[in-house]
Amino acid sequence: MAQTGSQSSTFPEIVELNVGGQVYVTRLETLATVPNSLLWTKFTQSSPGDLPKDSKGRFFFDRDGFLFRYILDYLRDSELFLPEFFKERRRLQREADFFQLPELSRRLAAVSKDTDTEDSEEAELNSPATTTSSSDRTLRSPGASAGYITIGYRGSYTIGRDIQADAKFRRVARITVCSKISLAKEVFGDTLNESRDPDRPPDKYTARYYLKYNFLEQAFDRLAEAGFHMVACNSTGTCSYASNDPGEDKLWTSYTEYVFSR
């Protein structure tokens, strides 16, 4: 049986949620920010025993776990800041409707109104950075085409047994380029090493080019000059011992990719 709002203290101050398999931790007051919303109802008008839980006792909601991060951001700040080139606005509006957040749903609907294509949607909202798109285009040479370029690099460093000591970084081994051939040549010119994939037609793609640079910032400068913006990045790392002795320095190896778009 539902309890009154005065008994909402039966919930812990810090609440763990499982939304579609994604785990979130937030304050009870954050979930109750918007009166009459679904989360406000669940966490102020019910008791913990009324809500479904996963195997670890976290309150479970069978919704899109990725998009819930934006729902939670909105509850925290009463504002919505979406990443550049965000293409799931209509799905996010559906989530806002489910969680009974009419103001958020209204904002999303206003942006999506009369924009039936994703390209037109991208020009309308998201972040203040999108308002510079027209000036960005002036950086392109005449006839320059849109597209993506991915920059990747591998790096390694060692950390001694005393973790307070400075890490010993090693030189970046190679900066790779993945993109359409014509786009890579336009941006990087003679700084591009094509020896691993020579004589490729300009309309084909490659993941085997690399740059004659020692610093990532050199590549980033060239991309910025050509009107590109970073839209995503990811990194992975592994750790091993420099020798079979666990007391020796640890050797860390990482691989990182940066995705640029124009």
PDB file of C-alpha atoms in Angstrom:
ATOM      1  CA  MET A   1       0.000   0.000   0.000  1.00  0.00           C
ATOM      2  CA  ALA A   2       1.367   3.436  -0.938  1.00  0.00           C
ATOM      3  CA  GLN A   3       2.600   5.592   1.883  1.00  0.00           C
ATOM      4  CA  THR A   4       2.485   9.347   2.232  1.00  0.00           C
ATOM      5  CA  GLY A   5       5.272  11.742   1.291  1.00  0.00           C
ATOM      6  CA  SER A   6       6.100  12.275   4.972  1.00  0.00           C
ATOM      7  CA  GLN A   7       7.331   8.685   5.123  1.00  0.00           C
ATOM      8  CA  SER A   8       9.782   9.039   2.208  1.00  0.00           C
ATOM      9  CA  SER A   9      12.647   8.913   4.721  1.00  0.00           C
ATOM     10  CA  THR A  10      12.276   5.144   4.673  1.00  0.00           C
ATOM     11  CA  PHE A  11      14.376   5.330   1.504  1.00  0.00           C
ATOM     12  CA  PRO A  12      18.126   5.806   1.995  1.00  0.00           C
ATOM     13  CA  GLU A  13      19.578   9.250   1.372  1.00  0.00           C
ATOM     14  CA  ILE A  14      21.846   7.774  -1.315  1.00  0.00           C
ATOM     15  CA  VAL A  15      19.868   5.651  -3.778  1.00  0.00           C
ATOM     16  CA  GLU A  16      21.242   3.012  -6.147  1.00  0.00           C
ATOM     17  CA  LEU A  17      19.331   2.433  -9.371  1.00  0.00           C
ATOM     18  CA  ASN A  18      19.569  -0.207 -12.060  1.00  0.00           C
ATOM     19  CA  VAL A  19      18.128   1.251 -15.264  1.00  0.00           C
ATOM     20  CA  GLY A  20      18.175  -1.263 -18.093  1.00  0.00           C
ATOM     21  CA  GLY A  21      21.365  -2.810 -16.736  1.00  0.00           C
ATOM     22  CA  GLN A  22      23.162   0.507 -16.145  1.00  0.00           C
ATOM     23  CA  VAL A  23      23.851   1.363 -12.510  1.00  0.00           C
ATOM     24  CA  TYR A  24      23.333   4.907 -11.223  1.00  0.00           C
ATOM     25  CA  VAL A  25      23.906   6.339  -7.755  1.00  0.00           C
ATOM     26  CA  THR A  26      22.203   9.576  -6.764  1.00  0.00           C
ATOM     27  CA  ARG A  27      20.537  11.385  -3.885  1.00  0.00           C
ATOM     28  CA  LEU A  28      16.951  10.772  -2.909  1.00  0.00           C
ATOM     29  CA  GLU A  29      16.251  14.506  -3.154  1.00  0.00           C
ATOM     30  CA  THR A  30      17.416  14.479  -6.784  1.00  0.00           C
ATOM     31  CA  LEU A  31      14.868  11.813  -7.703  1.00  0.00           C
ATOM     32  CA  ALA A  32      12.153  13.890  -6.026  1.00  0.00           C
ATOM     33  CA  THR A  33      13.082  17.150  -7.768  1.00  0.00           C
ATOM     34  CA  VAL A  34      10.041  17.331 -10.079  1.00  0.00           C
ATOM     35  CA  PRO A  35       6.708  16.990  -8.236  1.00  0.00           C
ATOM     36  CA  ASN A  36       4.246  14.505  -9.713  1.00  0.00           C
ATOM     37  CA  SER A  37       6.891  12.934 -11.942  1.00  0.00           C
ATOM     38  CA  LEU A  38       7.176   9.153 -11.974  1.00  0.00           C
ATOM     39  CA  LEU A  39      10.346   9.144  -9.894  1.00  0.00           C
ATOM     40  CA  TRP A  40       8.863  11.631  -7.423  1.00  0.00           C
ATOM     41  CA  THR A  41       5.842   9.338  -7.051  1.00  0.00           C
ATOM     42  CA  LYS A  42       7.917   6.186  -6.671  1.00  0.00           C
ATOM     43  CA  PHE A  43      10.310   7.637  -4.088  1.00  0.00           C
ATOM     44  CA  THR A  44       7.982   9.835  -2.036  1.00  0.00           C
ATOM     45  CA  GLN A  45       4.593   8.142  -2.270  1.00  0.00           C
ATOM     46  CA  SER A  46       5.761   4.524  -1.968  1.00  0.00           C
ATOM     47  CA  SER A  47       7.896   2.451   0.361  1.00  0.00           C
ATOM     48  CA  PRO A  48      11.091   0.622  -0.674  1.00  0.00           C
ATOM     49  CA  GLY A  49       9.279  -2.696  -0.537  1.00  0.00           C
ATOM     50  CA  ASP A  50       6.854  -1.538  -3.234  1.00  0.00           C
ATOM     51  CA  LEU A  51       9.535  -1.096  -5.900  1.00  0.00           C
ATOM     52  CA  PRO A  52      11.148  -3.894  -7.918  1.00  0.00           C
ATOM     53  CA  LYS A  53      14.821  -4.577  -7.183  1.00  0.00           C
ATOM     54  CA  ASP A  54      17.622  -6.444  -8.903  1.00  0.00           C
ATOM     55  CA  SER A  55      19.659  -9.231  -7.313  1.00  0.00           C
ATOM     56  CA  LYS A  56      21.856  -6.713  -5.492  1.00  0.00           C
ATOM     57  CA  GLY A  57      18.953  -4.772  -3.995  1.00  0.00           C
ATOM     58  CA  ARG A  58      19.126  -1.801  -6.402  1.00  0.00           C
ATOM     59  CA  PHE A  59      15.814  -0.285  -7.488  1.00  0.00           C
ATOM     60  CA  PHE A  60      15.131  -1.514 -11.013  1.00  0.00           C
ATOM     61  CA  PHE A  61      13.589   0.345 -13.971  1.00  0.00           C
ATOM     62  CA  ASP A  62      13.247  -1.471 -17.291  1.00  0.00           C
ATOM     63  CA  ARG A  63      14.134   1.538 -19.454  1.00  0.00           C
ATOM     64  CA  ASP A  64      16.992   2.735 -21.660  1.00  0.00           C
ATOM     65  CA  GLY A  65      19.983   2.799 -19.328  1.00  0.00           C
ATOM     66  CA  PHE A  66      22.105   4.948 -21.652  1.00  0.00           C
ATOM     67  CA  LEU A  67      19.527   7.723 -22.091  1.00  0.00           C
ATOM     68  CA  PHE A  68      18.713   7.808 -18.375  1.00  0.00           C
ATOM     69  CA  ARG A  69      21.944   9.752 -17.772  1.00  0.00           C
ATOM     70  CA  TYR A  70      20.288  12.754 -19.461  1.00  0.00           C
ATOM     71  CA  ILE A  71      17.139  12.316 -17.379  1.00  0.00           C
ATOM     72  CA  LEU A  72      19.290  12.367 -14.243  1.00  0.00           C
ATOM     73  CA  ASP A  73      21.261  15.411 -15.436  1.00  0.00           C
ATOM     74  CA  TYR A  74      17.995  17.262 -15.990  1.00  0.00           C
ATOM     75  CA  LEU A  75      16.782  16.402 -12.491  1.00  0.00           C
ATOM     76  CA  ARG A  76      20.041  17.676 -11.012  1.00  0.00           C
ATOM     77  CA  ASP A  77      20.285  20.982 -12.880  1.00  0.00           C
ATOM     78  CA  SER A  78      16.819  21.630 -14.372  1.00  0.00           C
ATOM     79  CA  GLU A  79      18.682  22.127 -17.652  1.00  0.00           C
ATOM     80  CA  LEU A  80      19.527  19.890 -20.559  1.00  0.00           C
ATOM     81  CA  PHE A  81      22.910  19.823 -22.261  1.00  0.00           C
ATOM     82  CA  LEU A  82      23.201  17.269 -25.036  1.00  0.00           C
ATOM     83  CA  PRO A  83      26.436  16.304 -26.774  1.00  0.00           C
ATOM     84  CA  GLU A  84      27.179  17.538 -30.264  1.00  0.00           C
ATOM     85  CA  PHE A  85      25.648  15.422 -33.052  1.00  0.00           C
ATOM     86  CA  PHE A  86      23.193  13.807 -30.625  1.00  0.00           C
ATOM     87  CA  LYS A  87      20.807  11.742 -32.785  1.00  0.00           C
ATOM     88  CA  GLU A  88      18.494  10.150 -30.223  1.00  0.00           C
ATOM     89  CA  ARG A  89      16.442  13.171 -29.299  1.00  0.00           C
ATOM     90  CA  ARG A  90      13.109  11.567 -30.135  1.00  0.00           C
ATOM     91  CA  ARG A  91      13.981   8.492 -28.078  1.00  0.00           C
ATOM     92  CA  LEU A  92      14.986  10.754 -25.213  1.00  0.00           C
ATOM     93  CA  GLN A  93      11.643  12.536 -25.511  1.00  0.00           C
ATOM     94  CA  ARG A  94       9.936   9.152 -25.180  1.00  0.00           C
ATOM     95  CA  GLU A  95      11.939   8.527 -21.991  1.00  0.00           C
ATOM     96  CA  ALA A  96      10.945  11.966 -20.688  1.00  0.00           C
ATOM     97  CA  ASP A  97       7.291  11.105 -21.326  1.00  0.00           C
ATOM     98  CA  PHE A  98       7.668   7.794 -19.488  1.00  0.00           C
ATOM     99  CA  PHE A  99       9.239   9.459 -16.445  1.00  0.00           C
ATOM    100  CA  GLN A 100       6.487  12.103 -16.603  1.00  0.00           C
ATOM    101  CA  LEU A 101       8.725  15.123 -17.086  1.00  0.00           C
ATOM    102  CA  PRO A 102       6.513  17.403 -19.188  1.00  0.00           C
ATOM    103  CA  GLU A 103       8.863  20.396 -19.298  1.00  0.00           C
ATOM    104  CA  LEU A 104      11.761  18.279 -20.559  1.00  0.00           C
ATOM    105  CA  SER A 105       9.493  16.619 -23.097  1.00  0.00           C
ATOM    106  CA  ARG A 106       8.253  20.032 -24.259  1.00  0.00           C
ATOM    107  CA  ARG A 107      11.792  21.297 -24.796  1.00  0.00           C
ATOM    108  CA  LEU A 108      12.741  18.242 -26.806  1.00  0.00           C
ATOM    109  CA  ALA A 109       9.561  18.430 -28.873  1.00  0.00           C
ATOM    110  CA  ALA A 110      10.175  22.117 -29.637  1.00  0.00           C
ATOM    111  CA  VAL A 111      13.589  21.310 -31.034  1.00  0.00           C
ATOM    112  CA  SER A 112      12.356  18.352 -33.094  1.00  0.00           C
ATOM    113  CA  LYS A 113       9.283  20.101 -34.490  1.00  0.00           C
ATOM    114  CA  ASP A 114       9.218  20.282 -38.279  1.00  0.00           C
ATOM    115  CA  THR A 115      12.643  18.615 -38.503  1.00  0.00           C
ATOM    116  CA  ASP A 116      12.053  15.282 -40.133  1.00  0.00           C
ATOM    117  CA  THR A 117      15.641  14.536 -41.083  1.00  0.00           C
ATOM    118  CA  GLU A 118      18.525  13.951 -38.724  1.00  0.00           C
ATOM    119  CA  ASP A 119      20.683  16.449 -40.610  1.00  0.00           C
ATOM    120  CA  SER A 120      18.258  19.276 -39.934  1.00  0.00           C
ATOM    121  CA  GLU A 121      17.953  18.162 -36.308  1.00  0.00           C
ATOM    122  CA  GLU A 122      21.691  18.437 -35.791  1.00  0.00           C
ATOM    123  CA  ALA A 123      21.650  22.074 -36.866  1.00  0.00           C
ATOM    124  CA  GLU A 124      18.995  23.101 -34.357  1.00  0.00           C
ATOM    125  CA  LEU A 125      20.048  22.281 -30.800  1.00  0.00           C
ATOM    126  CA  ASN A 126      22.387  20.407 -28.721  1.00  0.00           C
ATOM    127  CA  SER A 127      25.213  22.516 -27.360  1.00  0.00           C
ATOM    128  CA  PRO A 128      26.404  26.102 -27.868  1.00  0.00           C
ATOM    129  CA  ALA A 129      29.216  24.675 -29.993  1.00  0.00           C
ATOM    130  CA  THR A 130      26.757  23.904 -32.791  1.00  0.00           C
ATOM    131  CA  THR A 131      26.065  27.600 -33.285  1.00  0.00           C
ATOM    132  CA  THR A 132      29.563  27.977 -34.697  1.00  0.00           C
ATOM    133  CA  SER A 133      28.918  25.563 -37.541  1.00  0.00           C
ATOM    134  CA  SER A 134      28.556  28.313 -40.139  1.00  0.00           C
ATOM    135  CA  SER A 135      31.859  29.901 -39.197  1.00  0.00           C
ATOM    136  CA  ASP A 136      33.504  26.483 -39.142  1.00  0.00           C
ATOM    137  CA  ARG A 137      32.554  26.005 -42.749  1.00  0.00           C
ATOM    138  CA  THR A 138      34.544  29.084 -43.704  1.00  0.00           C
ATOM    139  CA  LEU A 139      37.680  27.236 -42.616  1.00  0.00           C
ATOM    140  CA  ARG A 140      37.237  24.672 -45.339  1.00  0.00           C
ATOM    141  CA  SER A 141      38.806  25.030 -48.731  1.00  0.00           C
ATOM    142  CA  PRO A 142      36.338  25.380 -51.641  1.00  0.00           C
ATOM    143  CA  GLY A 143      34.669  22.071 -52.353  1.00  0.00           C
ATOM    144  CA  ALA A 144      35.895  20.459 -49.139  1.00  0.00           C
ATOM    145  CA  SER A 145      33.719  17.508 -48.229  1.00  0.00           C
ATOM    146  CA  ALA A 146      32.254  16.374 -44.928  1.00  0.00           C
ATOM    147  CA  GLY A 147      33.468  13.218 -43.253  1.00  0.00           C
ATOM    148  CA  TYR A 148      35.175  11.547 -40.314  1.00  0.00           C
ATOM    149  CA  ILE A 149      38.829  10.993 -39.475  1.00  0.00           C
ATOM    150  CA  THR A 150      39.963   8.748 -36.619  1.00  0.00           C
ATOM    151  CA  ILE A 151      43.365   9.353 -35.047  1.00  0.00           C
ATOM    152  CA  GLY A 152      44.847   6.513 -33.007  1.00  0.00           C
ATOM    153  CA  TYR A 153      48.033   5.998 -31.039  1.00  0.00           C
ATOM    154  CA  ARG A 154      49.695   3.514 -28.755  1.00  0.00           C
ATOM    155  CA  GLY A 155      51.698   4.630 -25.759  1.00  0.00           C
ATOM    156  CA  SER A 156      53.410   2.984 -22.803  1.00  0.00           C
ATOM    157  CA  TYR A 157      54.832   3.991 -19.454  1.00  0.00           C
ATOM    158  CA  THR A 158      56.161   2.365 -16.316  1.00  0.00           C
ATOM    159  CA  ILE A 159      55.305   2.974 -12.668  1.00  0.00           C
ATOM    160  CA  GLY A 160      57.643   1.739  -9.974  1.00  0.00           C
ATOM    161  CA  ARG A 161      56.767   0.047  -6.731  1.00  0.00           C
ATOM    162  CA  ASP A 162      56.630   3.480  -5.120  1.00  0.00           C
ATOM    163  CA  ILE A 163      53.524   4.830  -6.812  1.00  0.00           C
ATOM    164  CA  GLN A 164      54.375   8.334  -5.595  1.00  0.00           C
ATOM    165  CA  ALA A 165      57.311   8.423  -7.996  1.00  0.00           C
ATOM    166  CA  ASP A 166      56.854  10.018 -11.405  1.00  0.00           C
ATOM    167  CA  ALA A 167      55.740   7.727 -14.190  1.00  0.00           C
ATOM    168  CA  LYS A 168      58.341   7.086 -16.884  1.00  0.00           C
ATOM    169  CA  PHE A 169      56.668   7.807 -20.196  1.00  0.00           C
ATOM    170  CA  ARG A 170      57.945   6.335 -23.415  1.00  0.00           C
ATOM    171  CA  ARG A 171      57.762   7.930 -26.815  1.00  0.00           C
ATOM    172  CA  VAL A 172      54.505   7.558 -28.759  1.00  0.00           C
ATOM    173  CA  ALA A 173      55.269   4.746 -31.203  1.00  0.00           C
ATOM    174  CA  ARG A 174      53.012   5.716 -34.082  1.00  0.00           C
ATOM    175  CA  ILE A 175      50.058   7.997 -34.806  1.00  0.00           C
ATOM    176  CA  THR A 176      47.633   6.249 -37.165  1.00  0.00           C
ATOM    177  CA  VAL A 177      44.968   7.673 -39.464  1.00  0.00           C
ATOM    178  CA  CYS A 178      41.712   5.940 -40.429  1.00  0.00           C
ATOM    179  CA  SER A 179      39.538   7.713 -43.005  1.00  0.00           C
ATOM    180  CA  LYS A 180      38.676   8.130 -46.642  1.00  0.00           C
ATOM    181  CA  ILE A 181      41.898   8.423 -48.674  1.00  0.00           C
ATOM    182  CA  SER A 182      41.036  11.779 -50.238  1.00  0.00           C
ATOM    183  CA  LEU A 183      40.101  13.267 -46.862  1.00  0.00           C
ATOM    184  CA  ALA A 184      43.324  12.140 -45.180  1.00  0.00           C
ATOM    185  CA  LYS A 185      45.442  13.570 -48.005  1.00  0.00           C
ATOM    186  CA  GLU A 186      43.565  16.868 -47.957  1.00  0.00           C
ATOM    187  CA  VAL A 187      44.170  17.375 -44.241  1.00  0.00           C
ATOM    188  CA  PHE A 188      47.649  15.939 -43.716  1.00  0.00           C
ATOM    189  CA  GLY A 189      49.317  16.280 -47.134  1.00  0.00           C
ATOM    190  CA  ASP A 190      52.968  15.279 -47.195  1.00  0.00           C
ATOM    191  CA  THR A 191      52.978  14.566 -43.440  1.00  0.00           C
ATOM    192  CA  LEU A 192      51.053  11.381 -44.258  1.00  0.00           C
ATOM    193  CA  ASN A 193      53.040   8.158 -44.572  1.00  0.00           C
ATOM    194  CA  GLU A 194      51.338   5.919 -47.142  1.00  0.00           C
ATOM    195  CA  SER A 195      53.960   3.166 -47.276  1.00  0.00           C
ATOM    196  CA  ARG A 196      51.726   0.566 -45.592  1.00  0.00           C
ATOM    197  CA  ASP A 197      48.838   1.112 -48.039  1.00  0.00           C
ATOM    198  CA  PRO A 198      50.224   2.662 -51.254  1.00  0.00           C
ATOM    199  CA  ASP A 199      48.381   3.495 -54.479  1.00  0.00           C
ATOM    200  CA  ARG A 200      44.905   3.378 -52.993  1.00  0.00           C
ATOM    201  CA  PRO A 201      42.197   5.176 -55.030  1.00  0.00           C
ATOM    202  CA  PRO A 202      41.051   8.436 -53.388  1.00  0.00           C
ATOM    203  CA  ASP A 203      37.460   7.212 -52.999  1.00  0.00           C
ATOM    204  CA  LYS A 204      38.535   4.188 -50.902  1.00  0.00           C
ATOM    205  CA  TYR A 205      39.111   3.993 -47.143  1.00  0.00           C
ATOM    206  CA  THR A 206      42.182   2.987 -45.184  1.00  0.00           C
ATOM    207  CA  ALA A 207      43.178   2.165 -41.610  1.00  0.00           C
ATOM    208  CA  ARG A 208      46.882   1.751 -42.387  1.00  0.00           C
ATOM    209  CA  TYR A 209      48.175   5.293 -42.852  1.00  0.00           C
ATOM    210  CA  TYR A 210      50.250   6.934 -40.150  1.00  0.00           C
ATOM    211  CA  LEU A 211      51.719  10.396 -39.583  1.00  0.00           C
ATOM    212  CA  LYS A 212      55.275  11.700 -39.589  1.00  0.00           C
ATOM    213  CA  TYR A 213      54.576  13.405 -36.261  1.00  0.00           C
ATOM    214  CA  ASN A 214      55.832  12.764 -32.758  1.00  0.00           C
ATOM    215  CA  PHE A 215      53.099  14.750 -30.998  1.00  0.00           C
ATOM    216  CA  LEU A 216      49.343  14.284 -31.154  1.00  0.00           C
ATOM    217  CA  GLU A 217      48.843  18.038 -30.917  1.00  0.00           C
ATOM    218  CA  GLN A 218      50.462  18.443 -34.336  1.00  0.00           C
ATOM    219  CA  ALA A 219      47.754  16.251 -35.839  1.00  0.00           C
ATOM    220  CA  PHE A 220      45.041  18.055 -33.873  1.00  0.00           C
ATOM    221  CA  ASP A 221      46.244  21.427 -35.153  1.00  0.00           C
ATOM    222  CA  ARG A 222      46.002  20.251 -38.763  1.00  0.00           C
ATOM    223  CA  LEU A 223      42.495  18.927 -38.187  1.00  0.00           C
ATOM    224  CA  ALA A 224      41.374  22.175 -36.532  1.00  0.00           C
ATOM    225  CA  GLU A 225      42.752  24.221 -39.419  1.00  0.00           C
ATOM    226  CA  ALA A 226      40.715  22.073 -41.806  1.00  0.00           C
ATOM    227  CA  GLY A 227      37.491  22.692 -39.871  1.00  0.00           C
ATOM    228  CA  PHE A 228      37.252  19.402 -37.964  1.00  0.00           C
ATOM    229  CA  HIS A 229      35.942  19.017 -34.410  1.00  0.00           C
ATOM    230  CA  MET A 230      36.469  16.125 -32.024  1.00  0.00           C
ATOM    231  CA  VAL A 231      33.208  14.254 -31.451  1.00  0.00           C
ATOM    232  CA  ALA A 232      34.311  11.146 -29.528  1.00  0.00           C
ATOM    233  CA  CYS A 233      37.276   9.387 -27.987  1.00  0.00           C
ATOM    234  CA  ASN A 234      37.979   6.116 -26.222  1.00  0.00           C
ATOM    235  CA  SER A 235      40.945   4.417 -24.624  1.00  0.00           C
ATOM    236  CA  THR A 236      41.948   0.974 -23.409  1.00  0.00           C
ATOM    237  CA  GLY A 237      44.907  -0.078 -21.294  1.00  0.00           C
ATOM    238  CA  THR A 238      46.691  -3.182 -20.075  1.00  0.00           C
ATOM    239  CA  CYS A 239      49.183  -3.691 -17.275  1.00  0.00           C
ATOM    240  CA  SER A 240      52.013  -6.182 -16.961  1.00  0.00           C
ATOM    241  CA  TYR A 241      55.276  -6.497 -15.079  1.00  0.00           C
ATOM    242  CA  ALA A 242      58.457  -5.514 -16.844  1.00  0.00           C
ATOM    243  CA  SER A 243      59.834  -8.925 -15.821  1.00  0.00           C
ATOM    244  CA  ASN A 244      58.543 -12.047 -14.076  1.00  0.00           C
ATOM    245  CA  ASP A 245      59.323 -10.492 -10.713  1.00  0.00           C
ATOM    246  CA  PRO A 246      56.138  -8.935  -9.233  1.00  0.00           C
ATOM    247  CA  GLY A 247      58.377  -6.543  -7.331  1.00  0.00           C
ATOM    248  CA  GLU A 248      59.598  -4.924 -10.551  1.00  0.00           C
ATOM    249  CA  ASP A 249      58.091  -1.888 -12.243  1.00  0.00           C
ATOM    250  CA  LYS A 250      54.653  -2.220 -13.802  1.00  0.00           C
ATOM    251  CA  LEU A 251      54.462  -1.623 -17.557  1.00  0.00           C
ATOM    252  CA  TRP A 252      51.249   0.025 -18.773  1.00  0.00           C
ATOM    253  CA  THR A 253      50.299   0.003 -22.443  1.00  0.00           C
ATOM    254  CA  SER A 254      47.387   2.012 -23.792  1.00  0.00           C
ATOM    255  CA  TYR A 255      45.630   2.489 -27.111  1.00  0.00           C
ATOM    256  CA  THR A 256      43.549   5.634 -27.668  1.00  0.00           C
ATOM    257  CA  GLU A 257      41.373   6.786 -30.566  1.00  0.00           C
ATOM    258  CA  TYR A 258      40.022  10.278 -31.257  1.00  0.00           C
ATOM    259  CA  VAL A 259      37.179  10.722 -33.744  1.00  0.00           C
ATOM    260  CA  PHE A 260      36.938  14.023 -35.646  1.00  0.00           C
ATOM    261  CA  SER A 261      34.065  15.212 -37.824  1.00  0.00           C
ATOM    262  CA  ARG A 262      33.498  18.002 -40.326  1.00  0.00           C
TER     263      ARG A 262
END
